[in-house]
Amino acid sequence: QLQVVESGGGLVQPGGSLNLSCAASGFPLEYYAIGWFRQAPGKEREAISCITSNGRNTNYAESVKGRFTISRDASKNTVYLKMNSLTPEDTAVYYCASRQTWDQVRCLDFQYEQWGQGTQVTVSS
């Protein structure tokens, strides 16, 4: 019943922007941290951003800090990832994931339990 679904991926030119969405269903978003991950072929899965269950704390990996912004619209049960200044190194399948937790700080370290199917982001000229 607990489910998250990513959308918004696609092809974008270097330097461009893309906005990903993570729609949650089957659980109250206010009780769950949401993380964004990405994985390119042959590479390890990388945690890139997260937002805590109270929606107040956000974390970013160094690889995306200053370029990506995570946000939440609780009324729509949706978390967003705005990606700016994209480079070919950002090409990957992007996943969102959720975990029920009261921890409001260390969301990049959480073991997420509900995973979406992924959405492809390709940055190329």
PDB file of C-alpha atoms in Angstrom:
ATOM      1  CA  GLN A   1       0.000   0.000   0.000  1.00  0.00           C
ATOM      2  CA  LEU A   2       2.912   2.325   0.691  1.00  0.00           C
ATOM      3  CA  GLN A   3       4.112   3.662  -2.621  1.00  0.00           C
ATOM      4  CA  VAL A   4       6.173   6.439  -4.143  1.00  0.00           C
ATOM      5  CA  VAL A   5       6.226   7.201  -7.854  1.00  0.00           C
ATOM      6  CA  GLU A   6       8.758   9.392  -9.633  1.00  0.00           C
ATOM      7  CA  SER A   7       8.070  11.441 -12.716  1.00  0.00           C
ATOM      8  CA  GLY A   8       9.525  14.334 -14.669  1.00  0.00           C
ATOM      9  CA  GLY A   9      12.653  12.822 -16.148  1.00  0.00           C
ATOM     10  CA  GLY A  10      13.715  13.348 -19.710  1.00  0.00           C
ATOM     11  CA  LEU A  11      16.361  14.735 -22.017  1.00  0.00           C
ATOM     12  CA  VAL A  12      17.857  18.114 -21.240  1.00  0.00           C
ATOM     13  CA  GLN A  13      20.814  20.064 -22.599  1.00  0.00           C
ATOM     14  CA  PRO A  14      23.853  20.804 -20.457  1.00  0.00           C
ATOM     15  CA  GLY A  15      23.202  23.855 -18.334  1.00  0.00           C
ATOM     16  CA  GLY A  16      19.488  23.229 -18.416  1.00  0.00           C
ATOM     17  CA  SER A  17      17.010  22.490 -15.675  1.00  0.00           C
ATOM     18  CA  LEU A  18      14.578  19.747 -14.851  1.00  0.00           C
ATOM     19  CA  ASN A  19      11.999  19.293 -12.125  1.00  0.00           C
ATOM     20  CA  LEU A  20      11.323  15.816 -10.759  1.00  0.00           C
ATOM     21  CA  SER A  21       8.286  14.833  -8.728  1.00  0.00           C
ATOM     22  CA  CYS A  22       7.820  12.098  -6.158  1.00  0.00           C
ATOM     23  CA  ALA A  23       4.183  11.337  -5.446  1.00  0.00           C
ATOM     24  CA  ALA A  24       3.515   9.446  -2.236  1.00  0.00           C
ATOM     25  CA  SER A  25       0.411   7.400  -1.549  1.00  0.00           C
ATOM     26  CA  GLY A  26      -0.833   5.097   1.168  1.00  0.00           C
ATOM     27  CA  PHE A  27       0.800   6.964   4.027  1.00  0.00           C
ATOM     28  CA  PRO A  28       0.860  10.433   5.532  1.00  0.00           C
ATOM     29  CA  LEU A  29       3.823  12.302   4.169  1.00  0.00           C
ATOM     30  CA  GLU A  30       4.265  14.110   7.470  1.00  0.00           C
ATOM     31  CA  TYR A  31       5.459  10.874   9.090  1.00  0.00           C
ATOM     32  CA  TYR A  32       8.049   9.984   6.448  1.00  0.00           C
ATOM     33  CA  ALA A  33      11.389  11.225   5.307  1.00  0.00           C
ATOM     34  CA  ILE A  34      11.811  11.336   1.544  1.00  0.00           C
ATOM     35  CA  GLY A  35      15.134  10.795  -0.168  1.00  0.00           C
ATOM     36  CA  TRP A  36      16.269  11.260  -3.743  1.00  0.00           C
ATOM     37  CA  PHE A  37      18.831   8.870  -5.183  1.00  0.00           C
ATOM     38  CA  ARG A  38      20.433   8.334  -8.535  1.00  0.00           C
ATOM     39  CA  GLN A  39      22.284   5.530 -10.229  1.00  0.00           C
ATOM     40  CA  ALA A  40      24.207   5.551 -13.470  1.00  0.00           C
ATOM     41  CA  PRO A  41      25.230   2.348 -15.271  1.00  0.00           C
ATOM     42  CA  GLY A  42      28.251   0.780 -13.622  1.00  0.00           C
ATOM     43  CA  LYS A  43      28.122   3.127 -10.664  1.00  0.00           C
ATOM     44  CA  GLU A  44      26.976   2.855  -7.092  1.00  0.00           C
ATOM     45  CA  ARG A  45      23.646   4.284  -6.098  1.00  0.00           C
ATOM     46  CA  GLU A  46      24.147   7.771  -4.722  1.00  0.00           C
ATOM     47  CA  ALA A  47      22.000   9.574  -2.181  1.00  0.00           C
ATOM     48  CA  ILE A  48      21.722  13.137  -3.430  1.00  0.00           C
ATOM     49  CA  SER A  49      19.061  14.850  -1.352  1.00  0.00           C
ATOM     50  CA  CYS A  50      16.473  14.295   1.333  1.00  0.00           C
ATOM     51  CA  ILE A  51      13.840  16.073   3.349  1.00  0.00           C
ATOM     52  CA  THR A  52      12.829  15.175   6.877  1.00  0.00           C
ATOM     53  CA  SER A  53       9.314  14.218   7.883  1.00  0.00           C
ATOM     54  CA  ASN A  54       8.546  17.622   9.361  1.00  0.00           C
ATOM     55  CA  GLY A  55       9.568  19.224   6.074  1.00  0.00           C
ATOM     56  CA  ARG A  56      11.968  21.625   7.730  1.00  0.00           C
ATOM     57  CA  ASN A  57      15.361  20.029   7.200  1.00  0.00           C
ATOM     58  CA  THR A  58      16.968  19.265   3.868  1.00  0.00           C
ATOM     59  CA  ASN A  59      20.317  17.701   3.031  1.00  0.00           C
ATOM     60  CA  TYR A  60      22.322  17.511  -0.170  1.00  0.00           C
ATOM     61  CA  ALA A  61      25.255  15.541  -1.428  1.00  0.00           C
ATOM     62  CA  GLU A  62      28.276  17.614  -2.357  1.00  0.00           C
ATOM     63  CA  SER A  63      27.842  16.592  -5.973  1.00  0.00           C
ATOM     64  CA  VAL A  64      24.545  18.476  -6.238  1.00  0.00           C
ATOM     65  CA  LYS A  65      24.746  21.089  -3.506  1.00  0.00           C
ATOM     66  CA  GLY A  66      23.959  24.543  -4.803  1.00  0.00           C
ATOM     67  CA  ARG A  67      22.351  23.173  -7.965  1.00  0.00           C
ATOM     68  CA  PHE A  68      19.498  20.972  -6.734  1.00  0.00           C
ATOM     69  CA  THR A  69      16.666  21.952  -4.427  1.00  0.00           C
ATOM     70  CA  ILE A  70      14.291  19.593  -2.648  1.00  0.00           C
ATOM     71  CA  SER A  71      10.868  20.779  -1.532  1.00  0.00           C
ATOM     72  CA  ARG A  72       7.548  19.388  -0.381  1.00  0.00           C
ATOM     73  CA  ASP A  73       3.902  20.110  -0.993  1.00  0.00           C
ATOM     74  CA  ALA A  74       2.109  18.179   1.732  1.00  0.00           C
ATOM     75  CA  SER A  75      -1.314  19.061   0.335  1.00  0.00           C
ATOM     76  CA  LYS A  76      -0.407  17.123  -2.815  1.00  0.00           C
ATOM     77  CA  ASN A  77       1.546  14.367  -1.027  1.00  0.00           C
ATOM     78  CA  THR A  78       4.419  15.213  -3.327  1.00  0.00           C
ATOM     79  CA  VAL A  79       8.115  15.973  -2.981  1.00  0.00           C
ATOM     80  CA  TYR A  80       9.995  17.771  -5.727  1.00  0.00           C
ATOM     81  CA  LEU A  81      13.582  17.932  -6.832  1.00  0.00           C
ATOM     82  CA  LYS A  82      14.477  20.994  -8.855  1.00  0.00           C
ATOM     83  CA  MET A  83      17.693  20.410 -10.764  1.00  0.00           C
ATOM     84  CA  ASN A  84      19.603  23.341 -12.228  1.00  0.00           C
ATOM     85  CA  SER A  85      22.884  23.709 -14.104  1.00  0.00           C
ATOM     86  CA  LEU A  86      22.753  20.121 -15.234  1.00  0.00           C
ATOM     87  CA  THR A  87      25.826  18.430 -16.647  1.00  0.00           C
ATOM     88  CA  PRO A  88      26.344  15.078 -18.375  1.00  0.00           C
ATOM     89  CA  GLU A  89      27.584  13.753 -15.020  1.00  0.00           C
ATOM     90  CA  ASP A  90      24.024  14.090 -13.770  1.00  0.00           C
ATOM     91  CA  THR A  91      22.782  11.515 -16.269  1.00  0.00           C
ATOM     92  CA  ALA A  92      21.264   8.653 -14.288  1.00  0.00           C
ATOM     93  CA  VAL A  93      18.075   6.981 -13.230  1.00  0.00           C
ATOM     94  CA  TYR A  94      16.634   9.016 -10.384  1.00  0.00           C
ATOM     95  CA  TYR A  95      14.684   7.364  -7.588  1.00  0.00           C
ATOM     96  CA  CYS A  96      12.738   8.629  -4.654  1.00  0.00           C
ATOM     97  CA  ALA A  97      12.257   6.617  -1.508  1.00  0.00           C
ATOM     98  CA  SER A  98      10.515   6.948   1.834  1.00  0.00           C
ATOM     99  CA  ARG A  99      11.015   5.852   5.397  1.00  0.00           C
ATOM    100  CA  GLN A 100       8.835   6.351   8.436  1.00  0.00           C
ATOM    101  CA  THR A 101      10.924   8.101  11.047  1.00  0.00           C
ATOM    102  CA  TRP A 102      10.897  10.734  13.740  1.00  0.00           C
ATOM    103  CA  ASP A 103      14.534  11.589  13.073  1.00  0.00           C
ATOM    104  CA  GLN A 104      14.619  15.133  11.734  1.00  0.00           C
ATOM    105  CA  VAL A 105      18.328  15.502  10.989  1.00  0.00           C
ATOM    106  CA  ARG A 106      20.266  12.681   9.363  1.00  0.00           C
ATOM    107  CA  CYS A 107      18.032  11.763   6.463  1.00  0.00           C
ATOM    108  CA  LEU A 108      20.896  11.031   4.055  1.00  0.00           C
ATOM    109  CA  ASP A 109      21.911   8.200   6.381  1.00  0.00           C
ATOM    110  CA  PHE A 110      18.474   6.589   6.604  1.00  0.00           C
ATOM    111  CA  GLN A 111      17.728   3.119   5.289  1.00  0.00           C
ATOM    112  CA  TYR A 112      14.820   3.850   3.010  1.00  0.00           C
ATOM    113  CA  GLU A 113      12.139   1.214   2.629  1.00  0.00           C
ATOM    114  CA  GLN A 114       9.659   2.219  -0.073  1.00  0.00           C
ATOM    115  CA  TRP A 115      11.204   2.835  -3.490  1.00  0.00           C
ATOM    116  CA  GLY A 116       9.853   4.156  -6.723  1.00  0.00           C
ATOM    117  CA  GLN A 117      10.491   2.680 -10.141  1.00  0.00           C
ATOM    118  CA  GLY A 118      12.854   5.436 -11.207  1.00  0.00           C
ATOM    119  CA  THR A 119      12.803   8.105 -13.877  1.00  0.00           C
ATOM    120  CA  GLN A 120      15.547   8.565 -16.451  1.00  0.00           C
ATOM    121  CA  VAL A 121      17.400  11.868 -16.641  1.00  0.00           C
ATOM    122  CA  THR A 122      19.713  12.328 -19.603  1.00  0.00           C
ATOM    123  CA  VAL A 123      21.859  15.432 -19.961  1.00  0.00           C
ATOM    124  CA  SER A 124      23.294  15.707 -23.445  1.00  0.00           C
ATOM    125  CA  SER A 125      23.758  18.188 -26.245  1.00  0.00           C
TER     126      SER A 125
END
